[in-house]
Amino acid sequence: MQRLLIPVLLLAGHASAANIVQPIARSLTATSSAAASSSTPPSASSPAASPAVSLPPVGSIPRDFSSQGLEELWSLVGPVEPPPFTTTREPQLPIPVPSAPPALYPTWYAPEPSNIFPNLSLPEGFLFGVATSAYQVEGATKMEGKGPTTWDWASRQPDFIQDNTTADVTDLNYYLYKEDAARAAAIGITAHSFSISWARIYPFGVAGSPLNQQGLDHYSDVIDYHLSVGVDPVVTLFHWDTPLALIAYYGGFTSPEIVDDFVNYAKTVFQAYNGRVKTWYTFNEPSVSCGWVSQYPFNVSMAPGVNSSTAPYQCAYNLLRAHAGAVKAFREMGISGEIAYKNNDFVGTPWRSNSSEDTEAVERHAEFGIGLYANPVYINGDWPEIVKETLPESYLPRFTAEESADLKGSADFFAIDAYASQYIAAPASGIESCATDMSNPAWPACNSVMLYDSNAGWAVGPSPDPASDSWLQATPQMLRGYLQQLHARWPTNKMYISEFGMDEPYESMRTEMYQITEDSTTTNYFMTNLGEALLAIHEDGIPLMGTFSWGMSFYKAFLYIKETDGRKNRYDG
């Protein structure tokens, strides 16, 4: 999901090390996921004026791959906070596991899992996992040869991060990964989906530039340690942290040059970890990273000839070609395992059941959101027809026959970051009027996400804060229908819920008592969500083979599920 808040990943045992990273809400001029229409690309309208940012013009920095050249790139970021320690911490085994919490509600209100699903079990080989990303948990941002990333730079731009914090230290997973993996294993987690920082492998990002062996060795040890404690490593190659060098050299994903550089990076990682990683993702939530390229502060770093109106679509085109190239290399190299990318967003439900326009708006939401990336990969190697009818080729490049052939079938399964499913309405001006008017603020997707029903105004689910209009409502009651919609439109033989989670009310006011309250709320959320996933498998025929909590913070919630049931194998495969 495109988030207004980059959630802190509160890892059990060293949660206090993290500061929440909260980009200021800068709405896309289209009705997009952070504002009104989830994961819809930005419109043709120019973004609002933003504070001045510090970045030389694209292409003005020479490609100097020396240590001095790397320091010049780091100078674009500025001073970096060093970690409090620089050695990998060895966990004390066995990891102590807390007892299950006492009953919080009467059984008629919140019955125990064992009384709800006494005869249902998860499929053999089901991955019961957690998910994190490199930038948000690793810290050690300038250690052991790593190059700067776009987020190292962006976090220091005026008014971008709400509390002016960075991820220089964050959870320090770079040195605490063994503790995190051991804790996950202790409570029955069977998989950890994490991302590799491209800039740790290639500090300059470019094919032919120096390889950072320290970075390659680090992730090798991360993978080996996870395997040693019985937790499968699931690897994402790109979770939004583009090497800053590629932005400076040519504008990152707004330039076609990114394709070969990404494929080179992917091939290096595939070869290094082949046989030890069974499940791979090329990209995390591409509609989010491509939506951001035209927003502050990233909108100062576009390739020549690309503007804020066309940037998201140029990015989508280049990213999909990079995905297809990486998957083609994966298969030609004979890499073992499976590969796909992580989708986000939802199809949606018509806001007004008797409205043909709202039904059409759902179609537009699906095609401009998930379909923009999923149709080329899972259906026919091409953009959705509605998208092509709306966007001229000057906005959205068309695929060649060869590109379409490479894209079609370039995923072995369907992965979805399943955060919420909501109502979809047509814009007030009507779809036909909107779709032909580039100046319409809802163009080109021409739909709006509604957080409440059209009848009595009931919210589709609890919001993070009572007064918020955030997209991140908790909607586990919608999960089964959500998965059915996805499987009907983009069918595969295997599906993963690659991320799911909720945003707690009053997160910024965290106290010890608040943490206790949060544990109970989170427990109820996970119980409900996972119960619906189990029913989706058994009653709806969804080929779901894994769920991954975002991030590693539902420690007590999982314990409650495990302890109250007593049959641990039902939850860990």
JSON list of C-alpha atoms in Angstrom, two decimals, residues 18-24 155 159-167 508:
[
{"chain": "A", "resi": 18, "resn": "ALA", "atom": "CA", "xyz": [13.33, 2.66, 16.41]},
{"chain": "A", "resi": 19, "resn": "ASN", "atom": "CA", "xyz": [11.89, 6.03, 15.53]},
{"chain": "A", "resi": 20, "resn": "ILE", "atom": "CA", "xyz": [8.81, 6.14, 13.39]},
{"chain": "A", "resi": 21, "resn": "VAL", "atom": "CA", "xyz": [9.42, 7.45, 9.90]},
{"chain": "A", "resi": 22, "resn": "GLN", "atom": "CA", "xyz": [6.47, 9.57, 8.84]},
{"chain": "A", "resi": 23, "resn": "PRO", "atom": "CA", "xyz": [6.58, 11.31, 5.49]},
{"chain": "A", "resi": 24, "resn": "ILE", "atom": "CA", "xyz": [4.31, 14.33, 5.40]},
{"chain": "A", "resi": 155, "resn": "SER", "atom": "CA", "xyz": [14.66, 11.73, 4.85]},
{"chain": "A", "resi": 159, "resn": "ASP", "atom": "CA", "xyz": [9.31, 18.94, 5.81]},
{"chain": "A", "resi": 160, "resn": "PHE", "atom": "CA", "xyz": [9.43, 15.42, 4.38]},
{"chain": "A", "resi": 161, "resn": "ILE", "atom": "CA", "xyz": [9.72, 13.46, 7.62]},
{"chain": "A", "resi": 162, "resn": "GLN", "atom": "CA", "xyz": [7.21, 14.56, 10.21]},
{"chain": "A", "resi": 163, "resn": "ASP", "atom": "CA", "xyz": [9.57, 14.42, 13.19]},
{"chain": "A", "resi": 164, "resn": "ASN", "atom": "CA", "xyz": [12.80, 14.90, 11.22]},
{"chain": "A", "resi": 165, "resn": "THR", "atom": "CA", "xyz": [14.14, 11.48, 12.11]},
{"chain": "A", "resi": 166, "resn": "THR", "atom": "CA", "xyz": [16.06, 9.23, 9.74]},
{"chain": "A", "resi": 167, "resn": "ALA", "atom": "CA", "xyz": [16.62, 5.48, 9.48]},
{"chain": "A", "resi": 508, "resn": "SER", "atom": "CA", "xyz": [2.72, 8.78, 18.41]}
]
